[in-house]
Amino acid sequence: MTTMPTSTITGQGTKERDAAGPKPAARRRTSVLRRTAQGRQARAAWVLAAPFLALFLAFMLLPVVWSLLMSLTDTQSADLRTPLNVSFIGFDNYVRLFEDPQFFTALRNTGVFVLVALPLTLAAGLAAAVALNSGIQRFRAVFRVGFYLPVITSIVAVAVVWKTLLEPHAGLVNTVLAWFGIDGPAWLADTRFALPVMILMAVWRNLGTVMIIMLAGLQSVPRSLMEAADLDGAGPWQRFWRVTFPLLRPALLLTAVTTGIGYLQFFDEPFVMTDGGPLDSTLSATLYAYKQFGNGNYDVASAAGYVVFVLIIALTVLQFRVLRDKD
C-alpha cells in the first residue's frame, strides 16, 4: 500500500485553507477597520456640513416654523418682550385676512400681475431666443449680453431708473411724447397705468433669463429631426410647432415655474415706485404683508405670507400638470 508524504498532505491542507479565505479573526478585524474608516468619513462630513446646517436652522427653518406659529396666535409687536404670553387663536387671523377688502385688492393685483406678465415674459423670451438662434447671425453675443443685462442689475436700481423716466413733467418718456404733441399722463399716479407699467418693466427685466434657457433648449434640438421634417414638406411654422416646441417643454416648464414664483412674490417694484398706490392699485400680497408687519400686526402678516405660500404651491402644481412631458 502506497502512502503519500506528510509534506504533500500538509501542503494540500494549507492550500485549501488559503482558498477558503482569511481566518474569522482576520475578517472581523477587517470589518472593524472598515467601520472605523466609514465612521471617520461620516464625522468629517458632519463637521464640514455643520456651518451650513447651523445657518439653515437659524435663518431658514426656525423663522419658517416661528412664523407659522405666529400666524396661529395673536402676536403683536408689544409681545416681543413676552413671547410666551400670546394666546393661541387658531385660524382667526386667516379669517381676518379674507374679511379685509384691502387684502382682496392685493390678491387681485397680484393675480393680474402674474396672469399678464408671466405669459408675456415667456413669449418675449422665446421670441428673442428664436431670433438669436436663427435670424440674427452677426453680433449674437452682443445681443445676448444686452438682453440679459437687466437680469443681473439690481431691481431697486431698475425701479429707480424707471420711476425717473416716467416722471410726469421731467421724465424722458413724457418729454419724447411732447415732441409729437402728446401730453403724457402721470404714469405712476394714475390707477389706469401704474400696474401695466410695472408689468411692462417686469417683462423687460426678466425676458433675458427665459431667453438664455430657451436658447439652450433650441440649440439642443437635433438637426436631423429638422431636416427630416423639411424633407416631409413641413413649413417653418409646422417645424417649430410640431418638432421644436415639444422638445422645449422641459425648458418652458423650468422658466414658467421659476418666473411664476418670482412674480407671485413681486414686492420691490411697488415698494420703490408707488408704495402700493395710487389707491392700492399696485398693492401686492407681499407688500400687504410687509405693511402689516410694519404696523406691528405680526400675526396677520405671517398669515398673509402663508397665503402667498399656498398660492405658489398651487401655481407650481398647475404648471407641472399643464407643461410636463406627457410621455
Coordinates of C-alpha atoms in Angstrom, one line a residue:
M1 CA 0.0 0.0 0.0
T2 CA 1.5 3.4 -1.1
T3 CA 1.3 6.3 1.4
M4 CA 1.5 9.9 0.5
P5 CA 4.2 12.0 2.1
T6 CA 3.2 14.1 5.1
S7 CA 4.5 17.3 3.4
T8 CA 2.3 16.7 0.5
I9 CA -0.8 16.3 2.7
T10 CA 0.2 19.4 4.7
G11 CA 0.7 21.4 1.6
Q12 CA -2.7 20.5 0.3
G13 CA -4.3 21.5 3.6
T14 CA -2.6 24.8 3.6
K15 CA -3.8 25.5 0.1
E16 CA -7.3 24.5 1.0
R17 CA -7.3 26.9 4.0
D18 CA -5.8 29.7 1.8
A19 CA -8.5 29.1 -0.8
A20 CA -11.2 29.2 1.9
G21 CA -10.2 32.8 2.7
P22 CA -8.9 34.7 5.7
K23 CA -9.5 33.4 9.2
P24 CA -12.6 34.6 11.1
A25 CA -10.4 36.8 13.3
A26 CA -8.9 38.5 10.3
R27 CA -12.3 39.0 8.8
R28 CA -13.6 40.6 12.0
R29 CA -10.5 42.9 12.1
T30 CA -11.1 44.0 8.5
S31 CA -14.8 44.7 9.2
V32 CA -13.9 46.7 12.3
L33 CA -11.3 48.7 10.3
R34 CA -13.8 49.3 7.6
R35 CA -16.5 50.6 10.0
T36 CA -13.9 52.8 11.7
A37 CA -13.0 54.4 8.4
Q38 CA -16.6 54.9 7.5
G39 CA -17.3 56.5 10.9
R40 CA -14.4 58.9 10.4
Q41 CA -15.7 59.8 7.0
A42 CA -19.2 60.4 8.4
R43 CA -17.9 62.6 11.2
A44 CA -15.8 64.6 8.7
A45 CA -18.9 65.1 6.6
W46 CA -21.0 66.3 9.5
V47 CA -18.2 68.7 10.6
L48 CA -18.0 70.1 7.1
A49 CA -21.8 70.4 6.8
A50 CA -22.2 71.9 10.3
P51 CA -21.8 75.6 9.3
F52 CA -24.4 75.3 6.6
L53 CA -26.8 73.4 8.9
A54 CA -26.3 76.0 11.7
L55 CA -27.1 78.8 9.3
F56 CA -30.0 76.9 7.8
L57 CA -31.6 76.2 11.2
A58 CA -31.1 79.7 12.5
F59 CA -32.1 81.7 9.5
M60 CA -34.4 79.4 7.5
L61 CA -36.1 76.6 9.4
L62 CA -36.6 78.4 12.7
P63 CA -38.1 81.6 11.1
V64 CA -40.4 79.4 9.0
V65 CA -41.7 77.4 12.0
W66 CA -41.9 80.5 14.2
S67 CA -43.9 82.5 11.6
L68 CA -46.3 79.6 11.2
L69 CA -46.8 79.6 15.0
M70 CA -47.3 83.4 14.9
S71 CA -50.0 83.1 12.2
L72 CA -52.0 80.9 14.7
T73 CA -51.6 83.3 17.7
D74 CA -52.4 86.9 18.4
T75 CA -48.7 88.0 18.3
Q76 CA -48.3 91.8 18.2
S77 CA -45.1 94.0 18.3
A78 CA -45.8 94.5 22.0
D79 CA -45.4 90.8 22.7
L80 CA -41.8 90.6 21.6
R81 CA -40.6 91.0 25.2
T82 CA -43.0 88.4 26.5
P83 CA -43.4 85.9 23.6
L84 CA -44.9 83.2 25.8
N85 CA -47.8 85.3 26.9
V86 CA -49.5 85.2 23.5
S87 CA -52.7 83.3 23.0
F88 CA -53.5 80.6 20.5
I89 CA -56.4 81.7 18.3
G90 CA -56.3 79.1 15.5
F91 CA -57.3 80.3 12.1
D92 CA -58.8 83.6 13.2
N93 CA -56.0 85.6 11.5
Y94 CA -56.8 83.9 8.2
V95 CA -60.5 84.8 8.7
R96 CA -59.5 88.4 9.4
L97 CA -57.4 88.4 6.2
F98 CA -60.3 87.3 4.0
E99 CA -62.6 89.8 5.6
D100 CA -60.2 92.7 4.8
P101 CA -61.1 94.3 1.4
Q102 CA -57.6 95.6 1.1
F103 CA -56.2 92.1 1.2
F104 CA -58.6 91.1 -1.6
T105 CA -57.3 94.1 -3.6
A106 CA -53.7 92.9 -3.0
L107 CA -54.6 89.4 -4.2
R108 CA -56.4 90.8 -7.3
N109 CA -53.4 92.9 -8.2
T110 CA -51.0 90.0 -7.7
G111 CA -53.2 87.7 -9.8
V112 CA -53.4 90.3 -12.7
F113 CA -49.7 90.8 -12.5
V114 CA -49.0 87.0 -12.7
L115 CA -51.6 86.2 -15.3
V116 CA -50.5 89.0 -17.7
A117 CA -46.7 89.3 -17.0
L118 CA -45.9 85.5 -17.0
P119 CA -47.2 84.7 -20.5
L120 CA -45.7 87.9 -21.9
T121 CA -42.3 87.1 -20.4
L122 CA -42.3 83.6 -21.7
A123 CA -43.4 84.7 -25.2
A124 CA -40.9 87.5 -25.4
G125 CA -38.1 85.3 -24.1
L126 CA -38.9 82.6 -26.6
A127 CA -39.2 85.0 -29.5
A128 CA -35.8 86.5 -28.6
A129 CA -34.2 83.0 -28.3
V130 CA -35.6 82.0 -31.7
A131 CA -34.3 85.3 -33.3
L132 CA -30.9 84.8 -31.8
N133 CA -30.8 81.1 -32.8
S134 CA -31.7 81.5 -36.4
G135 CA -32.4 85.1 -37.6
I136 CA -29.5 87.0 -36.1
Q137 CA -26.1 85.9 -37.2
R138 CA -23.8 88.9 -36.5
F139 CA -23.2 90.3 -33.1
R140 CA -25.1 87.4 -31.5
A141 CA -23.1 87.7 -28.3
V142 CA -23.7 91.4 -28.0
F143 CA -27.5 90.8 -28.2
R144 CA -27.3 88.1 -25.6
V145 CA -25.5 90.4 -23.2
G146 CA -27.9 93.2 -23.9
F147 CA -31.0 91.1 -23.2
Y148 CA -29.5 89.5 -20.1
L149 CA -28.0 92.7 -18.6
P150 CA -31.3 93.8 -16.8
V151 CA -31.5 90.4 -15.1
I152 CA -28.2 91.0 -13.2
T153 CA -29.0 94.6 -12.4
S154 CA -30.4 95.4 -9.0
I155 CA -34.2 95.5 -9.1
V156 CA -34.0 98.6 -6.9
A157 CA -31.8 100.4 -9.3
V158 CA -34.0 99.4 -12.2
A159 CA -37.1 100.6 -10.4
V160 CA -35.5 104.0 -9.6
V161 CA -34.5 104.5 -13.2
W162 CA -37.9 103.6 -14.5
K163 CA -39.5 105.9 -11.9
T164 CA -37.2 108.7 -13.1
L165 CA -38.0 108.0 -16.8
L166 CA -41.8 108.1 -16.0
E167 CA -41.8 111.4 -14.2
P168 CA -44.8 113.4 -15.5
H169 CA -43.0 116.7 -16.1
A170 CA -39.3 116.0 -16.4
G171 CA -39.3 112.3 -17.4
L172 CA -37.8 111.2 -20.7
V173 CA -41.0 109.3 -21.7
N174 CA -43.3 112.3 -21.5
T175 CA -40.6 114.6 -23.0
V176 CA -40.4 112.4 -26.1
L177 CA -44.2 112.3 -26.3
A178 CA -44.3 116.1 -26.1
W179 CA -42.2 116.3 -29.2
F180 CA -45.1 114.7 -31.1
G181 CA -47.7 116.9 -29.4
I182 CA -48.9 114.2 -27.0
D183 CA -49.5 115.2 -23.3
G184 CA -48.2 112.2 -21.4
P185 CA -50.0 111.1 -18.2
A186 CA -48.7 110.8 -14.7
W187 CA -47.9 107.2 -15.3
L188 CA -47.3 106.1 -11.7
A189 CA -50.0 108.3 -10.2
D190 CA -52.8 107.1 -12.4
T191 CA -54.7 103.9 -11.5
R192 CA -55.1 103.0 -15.2
F193 CA -51.3 102.9 -15.9
A194 CA -49.4 102.2 -12.7
L195 CA -49.8 98.4 -12.7
P196 CA -49.4 98.0 -16.5
V197 CA -46.2 100.0 -16.3
M198 CA -44.9 97.5 -13.6
I199 CA -45.9 94.6 -15.8
L200 CA -44.0 96.0 -18.7
M201 CA -41.0 96.6 -16.6
A202 CA -41.1 93.1 -15.2
V203 CA -41.3 91.6 -18.7
W204 CA -38.4 93.7 -19.9
R205 CA -36.3 92.8 -16.9
N206 CA -36.9 89.0 -16.8
L207 CA -37.1 88.0 -20.5
G208 CA -33.3 87.6 -20.5
T209 CA -33.5 84.6 -18.2
V210 CA -36.1 83.0 -20.3
M211 CA -34.2 83.8 -23.5
I212 CA -31.0 82.1 -22.2
I213 CA -32.7 78.9 -21.1
M214 CA -34.8 78.7 -24.3
L215 CA -31.7 79.3 -26.4
A216 CA -30.0 76.4 -24.8
G217 CA -33.1 74.3 -25.5
L218 CA -33.2 75.4 -29.1
Q219 CA -29.5 74.5 -29.6
S220 CA -30.1 71.0 -28.2
V221 CA -32.8 70.1 -30.8
P222 CA -31.2 67.5 -33.2
R223 CA -30.6 68.9 -36.6
S224 CA -31.6 65.5 -38.1
L225 CA -35.2 66.0 -36.9
M226 CA -35.5 69.4 -38.6
E227 CA -34.0 68.0 -41.8
A228 CA -36.5 65.1 -41.8
A229 CA -39.4 67.5 -41.2
D230 CA -38.1 69.6 -44.1
L231 CA -38.0 66.6 -46.4
D232 CA -41.6 65.7 -45.4
G233 CA -42.7 69.2 -46.7
A234 CA -43.2 70.9 -43.3
G235 CA -43.1 74.6 -43.3
P236 CA -41.2 76.8 -40.8
W237 CA -44.2 77.2 -38.5
Q238 CA -45.0 73.5 -38.7
R239 CA -41.4 72.6 -38.0
F240 CA -41.4 74.9 -34.9
W241 CA -44.8 73.8 -33.6
R242 CA -44.5 70.0 -34.3
V243 CA -40.8 69.4 -33.8
T244 CA -39.1 72.2 -31.8
F245 CA -41.8 73.3 -29.4
P246 CA -42.5 69.8 -27.9
L247 CA -38.7 69.4 -27.2
L248 CA -38.8 72.7 -25.4
R249 CA -41.3 71.6 -22.8
P250 CA -38.6 71.0 -20.0
A251 CA -37.1 74.4 -20.6
L252 CA -40.6 76.0 -20.8
L253 CA -41.6 74.3 -17.5
L254 CA -38.4 75.5 -15.7
T255 CA -38.8 79.1 -16.8
A256 CA -42.6 79.1 -16.1
V257 CA -42.1 77.8 -12.6
T258 CA -39.3 80.0 -11.5
T259 CA -40.7 83.1 -13.1
G260 CA -44.2 82.4 -11.7
I261 CA -42.8 82.0 -8.2
G262 CA -40.9 85.3 -8.5
Y263 CA -44.0 87.1 -9.9
L264 CA -46.2 85.9 -7.1
Q265 CA -43.8 87.5 -4.6
F266 CA -43.4 90.8 -6.5
F267 CA -42.6 93.4 -4.0
D268 CA -39.7 95.7 -4.9
E269 CA -41.4 97.4 -7.8
P270 CA -44.4 98.7 -6.0
F271 CA -42.4 99.3 -2.8
V272 CA -39.9 101.6 -4.6
M273 CA -42.1 103.2 -7.2
T274 CA -45.5 103.7 -5.7
D275 CA -45.7 102.3 -2.2
G276 CA -48.7 100.4 -3.3
G277 CA -50.6 103.4 -4.7
P278 CA -52.4 105.1 -6.2
L279 CA -55.4 103.9 -4.3
D280 CA -53.9 100.5 -3.7
S281 CA -53.8 99.8 -7.5
T282 CA -50.3 98.4 -7.2
L283 CA -50.6 96.9 -3.7
S284 CA -49.3 93.3 -3.9
A285 CA -49.9 90.5 -1.4
T286 CA -46.3 90.6 -0.2
L287 CA -46.4 94.3 0.2
Y288 CA -49.6 94.0 2.2
A289 CA -47.8 91.5 4.5
Y290 CA -44.9 93.9 4.8
K291 CA -47.2 96.8 5.7
Q292 CA -48.9 94.7 8.3
F293 CA -45.6 93.7 9.8
G294 CA -44.6 97.4 9.9
N295 CA -47.8 98.2 11.7
G296 CA -46.9 95.6 14.4
N297 CA -49.5 93.0 13.3
Y298 CA -47.1 90.1 13.2
D299 CA -49.9 87.6 13.3
V300 CA -51.8 88.9 10.3
A301 CA -48.5 89.4 8.4
S302 CA -47.5 85.8 9.0
A303 CA -50.9 84.6 7.8
A304 CA -50.6 86.7 4.7
G305 CA -47.2 85.2 4.0
Y306 CA -48.6 81.7 4.2
V307 CA -51.5 82.5 1.9
V308 CA -48.8 83.5 -0.7
F309 CA -47.0 80.3 0.0
V310 CA -50.1 78.3 -0.7
L311 CA -50.7 80.2 -3.9
I312 CA -47.1 79.4 -5.0
I313 CA -47.7 75.7 -4.4
A314 CA -51.0 75.8 -6.4
L315 CA -49.5 77.7 -9.3
T316 CA -46.5 75.3 -9.4
V317 CA -48.7 72.2 -9.4
L318 CA -50.8 73.7 -12.1
Q319 CA -47.8 74.4 -14.3
F320 CA -46.4 70.9 -13.8
R321 CA -49.8 69.4 -14.9
V322 CA -50.0 71.6 -18.0
L323 CA -46.4 71.8 -19.2
R324 CA -44.9 68.5 -18.1
D325 CA -43.9 65.9 -20.8
K326 CA -46.9 63.8 -21.5
D327 CA -44.7 60.8 -22.2

